[in-house]
Amino acid sequence: MNAPAMMWMLLPLPILCGLACLACGSARAVMFTVRAGVLASALAAGVCVGVVHVGGPASAAGGWLYLDALSSFHLAVMMAVFSLASLCLPGHFRGEMRDGSFGPEQARRFGGLWFGALAAMTLVLVSNNIGIMWAGIEATTLVTAFLICTHRTPESVEAMWKYLIICSVGVAFAFMGTLLAGAAANGLDIPAPEALLWTRLRQEAPRLDPVLMRAAFIFLMVGYGTKAGLAPMHSWLPDAHSQAPAPVSALFSGFMLNTALYCVMRYLPLAGGASGHAGWSLRLLLFFGLASILIAASFIFLQNDLKRFLAYSSVEHLGIIAVGLGLGGLGTFAALLHTLNHSLCKVLAFCAAGRLGQMYGTHDMRKMAGALRAAPVWGGALSGALLVLIGAAPFAMFLSEFLILRAAAAGGSYWTMGLFLLGVGIVFMGALRHAVGLAWGEPVMEPEKERAGGADRVLVVVALGALLLLGLWIPGLLWRMIEDAVRIVEGAS
C-alpha cells in the first residue's frame, strides 16, 4: 500500500473505532475495543512514519494532507502516548466497573470521545491547510471538554466550562492569526485552492508581507499558546487536570498540549522567512517559555495536591520546550527530544497518580507518604517519574535540559541561562521534597491493597525503561528523525 493510501487510513480508523465503542454492550467490551483500536491506529501510523523516514514527505488529497519529518515525529509521539494511556484504562476503571459507577453507557461515551480526541489530533498533524489545522485544534477542545467531566461533579463541570471558555478565546486568537497569515500572501501568484497550504506559504515565505505576518504570529502565539498551557494563559490547566480521570490527564499533558505547540512550530519558518530571519519570533517564544517556567515554579513549590502539582509541572515543561525552540539550532533539537521525554514521563506520572489516588482516597501528597512501601508498582512508578521530571541524572530529561543549557551558552544567552536555572532549581527543590516524602515518608494513613495487573506492570517498565535508555543513549533512527524535523522548523523543505 502506498503512502497516500496509508495517510487516508489515519483519519477514518479512529472514527470507526469510536463508532465501534458506541456499539459495545458492556464496559469491558469498550475497554477491549479501545486497546485494539489504538493498537491498529498505532500500526497504521508506524507505517506512515516509516514511509516518510525512508522516502521523504508524502501528500494526499491534492496536497491538503501532508506528512513530513516534523509531523511524523509528532505522530509517533502521539501514538506512544495513546498506547500507554490505553493500557492504563481498564485498571483505572476496574473498581468503578465493578461497583456500577462506570456503566456501559458511560463507557460507550468515554470510548467514543477517546477516539474522537485521537482523530482530531491526527487531523492537526496531517493537515497541510493551516485552516484545517486550526479546525483540528478547535475539535480537540470540543471533544476533550466532555472527557474532563467523565465523573460529573460540580467541580468537574466547573473545570470543563473554564477549559471551554478560556481555550475557545485562545482558539479565536489563533483563528485571527490564521486569517492574517493568509492575508500576508495577498498579491502573490498563488492559486486560490493553495492559498492556505503550508507548503506553498513556506515556499513564498520571503515574499510574505512582514507586518501582517508579524501580527499573525503574535495572535497565533497567544492563541495556540493558551491551548498549550503556556503562562500566563495557563489558568484552565490545573483545574482540568485535577478533575479529569487520570488517563485523560495523561492524554492532556502527554500530547494535547504538544499538538498546540506543534502548530506554533509550523509558523516559525513562515515568520522567520517573512522577517528576513531577524529572530523576533524566537524571542517571543523565549519570553513565554521563561515566564512559564518561573510562574510554574512558584506554584509547584507550594503545591500539595498531586494532580495539580503535575499540571503545573506540564506548564514548566512546555515552557522548557518553548525556550529550546526560541534558542534555535541545538536548542530546537533539545526541544523536540524534550517533547518525547515529557510525553512518556507524564503518562506514567498521571497513571500512577490516578491509581494511588484511588487507593488512598485523596491526592494530598502529605497523606500519601510512604507510598513506595505500600504500593511498590505505582509508588515506584510515581517516585521514578518525579525524579525524571525534576531532571535527575541519568534520566532522559536531564539530557534534554542539559542540551538546552548548552545551546544557550553557545549563543551567549546568559540571561536565558540564569532564569532557566533559577526556575528549574526552584522546581527541583520543591519537587524533591515531595518525591522523598512519597517514597520513604512516615505513613499517615493506610491505603487500600494495591492491585496491579500485567498491563500495569508493562506500562511502568516500558515507560521507565525508555526514559532511562534515552538518558544514556539516543538511537540513531530517533536522532535522524529529530534532525530532519529540526530542519523543517528552521525553514528547510
mmCIF file of C-alpha atoms in Angstrom, residues 101-242:
data_model
loop_
_atom_site.group_PDB
_atom_site.id
_atom_site.type_symbol
_atom_site.label_atom_id
_atom_site.label_comp_id
_atom_site.label_asym_id
_atom_site.label_seq_id
_atom_site.Cartn_x
_atom_site.Cartn_y
_atom_site.Cartn_z
ATOM 1 C CA SER A 101 -20.452 3.702 38.783
ATOM 2 C CA PHE A 102 -18.819 3.368 35.341
ATOM 3 C CA GLY A 103 -21.543 1.516 33.467
ATOM 4 C CA PRO A 104 -21.924 0.561 29.794
ATOM 5 C CA GLU A 105 -23.492 3.879 28.744
ATOM 6 C CA GLN A 106 -20.750 5.929 30.394
ATOM 7 C CA ALA A 107 -18.070 3.631 28.968
ATOM 8 C CA ARG A 108 -19.501 3.889 25.446
ATOM 9 C CA ARG A 109 -19.460 7.680 25.649
ATOM 10 C CA PHE A 110 -15.919 7.658 27.030
ATOM 11 C CA GLY A 111 -14.676 5.308 24.256
ATOM 12 C CA GLY A 112 -16.262 7.422 21.541
ATOM 13 C CA LEU A 113 -14.693 10.605 22.930
ATOM 14 C CA TRP A 114 -11.313 8.882 23.384
ATOM 15 C CA PHE A 115 -11.178 8.030 19.678
ATOM 16 C CA GLY A 116 -12.685 11.410 18.790
ATOM 17 C CA ALA A 117 -9.706 13.055 20.504
ATOM 18 C CA LEU A 118 -7.336 10.761 18.595
ATOM 19 C CA ALA A 119 -8.977 11.621 15.266
ATOM 20 C CA ALA A 120 -8.895 15.393 15.994
ATOM 21 C CA MET A 121 -5.222 15.368 16.993
ATOM 22 C CA THR A 122 -4.370 13.267 13.919
ATOM 23 C CA LEU A 123 -6.174 15.818 11.738
ATOM 24 C CA VAL A 124 -3.976 18.586 13.160
ATOM 25 C CA LEU A 125 -0.817 16.627 12.354
ATOM 26 C CA VAL A 126 -1.669 15.543 8.801
ATOM 27 C CA SER A 127 -3.251 18.831 7.637
ATOM 28 C CA ASN A 128 -1.279 20.861 5.144
ATOM 29 C CA ASN A 129 -4.007 23.504 5.094
ATOM 30 C CA ILE A 130 -3.498 25.894 8.032
ATOM 31 C CA GLY A 131 -7.256 26.498 8.212
ATOM 32 C CA ILE A 132 -7.998 22.799 8.635
ATOM 33 C CA MET A 133 -5.146 22.556 11.141
ATOM 34 C CA TRP A 134 -6.922 25.271 13.170
ATOM 35 C CA ALA A 135 -10.224 23.378 12.835
ATOM 36 C CA GLY A 136 -8.484 20.276 14.216
ATOM 37 C CA ILE A 137 -7.382 22.220 17.301
ATOM 38 C CA GLU A 138 -10.925 23.523 17.776
ATOM 39 C CA ALA A 139 -12.205 19.934 17.515
ATOM 40 C CA THR A 140 -9.790 18.750 20.221
ATOM 41 C CA THR A 141 -11.216 21.431 22.540
ATOM 42 C CA LEU A 142 -14.809 20.362 21.978
ATOM 43 C CA VAL A 143 -14.163 16.614 22.237
ATOM 44 C CA THR A 144 -11.830 16.609 25.222
ATOM 45 C CA ALA A 145 -14.028 19.011 27.227
ATOM 46 C CA PHE A 146 -16.518 16.198 27.816
ATOM 47 C CA LEU A 147 -13.732 13.832 28.899
ATOM 48 C CA ILE A 148 -12.976 16.186 31.809
ATOM 49 C CA CYS A 149 -16.391 15.584 33.359
ATOM 50 C CA THR A 150 -16.447 11.806 32.858
ATOM 51 C CA HIS A 151 -17.337 11.787 36.552
ATOM 52 C CA ARG A 152 -19.941 14.518 36.758
ATOM 53 C CA THR A 153 -19.422 16.606 39.889
ATOM 54 C CA PRO A 154 -19.857 20.361 40.439
ATOM 55 C CA GLU A 155 -16.064 20.727 40.423
ATOM 56 C CA SER A 156 -15.572 18.777 37.154
ATOM 57 C CA VAL A 157 -18.378 20.670 35.385
ATOM 58 C CA GLU A 158 -16.850 23.982 36.513
ATOM 59 C CA ALA A 159 -13.412 22.838 35.271
ATOM 60 C CA MET A 160 -14.939 21.805 31.934
ATOM 61 C CA TRP A 161 -16.568 25.223 31.409
ATOM 62 C CA LYS A 162 -13.402 27.026 32.447
ATOM 63 C CA TYR A 163 -11.453 24.927 29.935
ATOM 64 C CA LEU A 164 -14.018 25.533 27.203
ATOM 65 C CA ILE A 165 -14.239 29.288 27.705
ATOM 66 C CA ILE A 166 -10.528 30.044 28.086
ATOM 67 C CA CYS A 167 -9.409 27.709 25.279
ATOM 68 C CA SER A 168 -12.184 28.995 23.000
ATOM 69 C CA VAL A 169 -10.877 32.536 23.468
ATOM 70 C CA GLY A 170 -7.408 31.218 22.669
ATOM 71 C CA VAL A 171 -8.656 29.396 19.591
ATOM 72 C CA ALA A 172 -10.365 32.624 18.462
ATOM 73 C CA PHE A 173 -6.989 34.387 18.670
ATOM 74 C CA ALA A 174 -5.455 31.550 16.638
ATOM 75 C CA PHE A 175 -8.226 31.972 14.048
ATOM 76 C CA MET A 176 -7.357 35.656 13.679
ATOM 77 C CA GLY A 177 -3.708 34.690 13.296
ATOM 78 C CA THR A 178 -4.598 32.143 10.615
ATOM 79 C CA LEU A 179 -6.549 34.778 8.657
ATOM 80 C CA LEU A 180 -3.693 37.269 8.950
ATOM 81 C CA ALA A 181 -1.188 34.644 7.775
ATOM 82 C CA GLY A 182 -3.369 34.025 4.723
ATOM 83 C CA ALA A 183 -3.676 37.775 4.153
ATOM 84 C CA ALA A 184 0.126 38.095 4.276
ATOM 85 C CA ALA A 185 0.214 36.146 0.987
ATOM 86 C CA ASN A 186 -2.191 38.515 -0.800
ATOM 87 C CA GLY A 187 -0.784 39.791 -4.073
ATOM 88 C CA LEU A 188 1.379 36.745 -4.606
ATOM 89 C CA ASP A 189 0.687 34.467 -7.553
ATOM 90 C CA ILE A 190 -0.885 31.656 -5.510
ATOM 91 C CA PRO A 191 -3.988 29.855 -6.849
ATOM 92 C CA ALA A 192 -6.979 30.156 -4.511
ATOM 93 C CA PRO A 193 -7.126 26.411 -3.595
ATOM 94 C CA GLU A 194 -3.484 26.616 -2.469
ATOM 95 C CA ALA A 195 -3.710 29.948 -0.635
ATOM 96 C CA LEU A 196 -3.700 28.343 2.839
ATOM 97 C CA LEU A 197 -1.437 25.378 2.119
ATOM 98 C CA TRP A 198 1.534 25.438 4.474
ATOM 99 C CA THR A 199 3.896 24.020 1.851
ATOM 100 C CA ARG A 200 3.014 26.843 -0.560
ATOM 101 C CA LEU A 201 3.298 29.550 2.114
ATOM 102 C CA ARG A 202 6.702 28.178 3.128
ATOM 103 C CA GLN A 203 7.918 28.443 -0.490
ATOM 104 C CA GLU A 204 6.760 32.059 -0.574
ATOM 105 C CA ALA A 205 7.883 32.931 2.971
ATOM 106 C CA PRO A 206 10.467 35.584 1.931
ATOM 107 C CA ARG A 207 7.741 37.355 -0.085
ATOM 108 C CA LEU A 208 5.043 37.361 2.620
ATOM 109 C CA ASP A 209 4.013 40.757 3.982
ATOM 110 C CA PRO A 210 6.287 41.120 7.054
ATOM 111 C CA VAL A 211 3.922 43.385 9.022
ATOM 112 C CA LEU A 212 0.900 41.118 8.578
ATOM 113 C CA MET A 213 2.995 38.029 9.266
ATOM 114 C CA ARG A 214 4.336 39.564 12.462
ATOM 115 C CA ALA A 215 0.801 40.391 13.615
ATOM 116 C CA ALA A 216 -0.309 36.887 12.642
ATOM 117 C CA PHE A 217 2.424 35.223 14.689
ATOM 118 C CA ILE A 218 1.570 37.280 17.789
ATOM 119 C CA PHE A 219 -2.084 36.198 17.547
ATOM 120 C CA LEU A 220 -1.045 32.586 16.872
ATOM 121 C CA MET A 221 1.419 32.559 19.748
ATOM 122 C CA VAL A 222 -1.219 33.781 22.219
ATOM 123 C CA GLY A 223 -3.962 31.573 20.735
ATOM 124 C CA TYR A 224 -2.143 28.277 20.402
ATOM 125 C CA GLY A 225 -0.089 29.133 23.492
ATOM 126 C CA THR A 226 -3.322 29.220 25.504
ATOM 127 C CA LYS A 227 -4.158 25.687 24.368
ATOM 128 C CA ALA A 228 -0.554 24.602 25.033
ATOM 129 C CA GLY A 229 -0.834 25.848 28.623
ATOM 130 C CA LEU A 230 1.918 28.460 28.362
ATOM 131 C CA ALA A 231 1.882 31.119 31.090
ATOM 132 C CA PRO A 232 0.205 33.484 31.651
ATOM 133 C CA MET A 233 -2.643 31.843 29.627
ATOM 134 C CA HIS A 234 -2.436 28.553 31.569
ATOM 135 C CA SER A 235 -5.164 29.110 34.187
ATOM 136 C CA TRP A 236 -7.505 26.422 32.763
ATOM 137 C CA LEU A 237 -4.906 23.687 33.051
ATOM 138 C CA PRO A 238 -4.605 22.925 36.812
ATOM 139 C CA ASP A 239 -8.400 22.686 37.250
ATOM 140 C CA ALA A 240 -8.891 20.497 34.163
ATOM 141 C CA HIS A 241 -6.086 18.128 35.140
ATOM 142 C CA SER A 242 -7.209 17.812 38.739
#
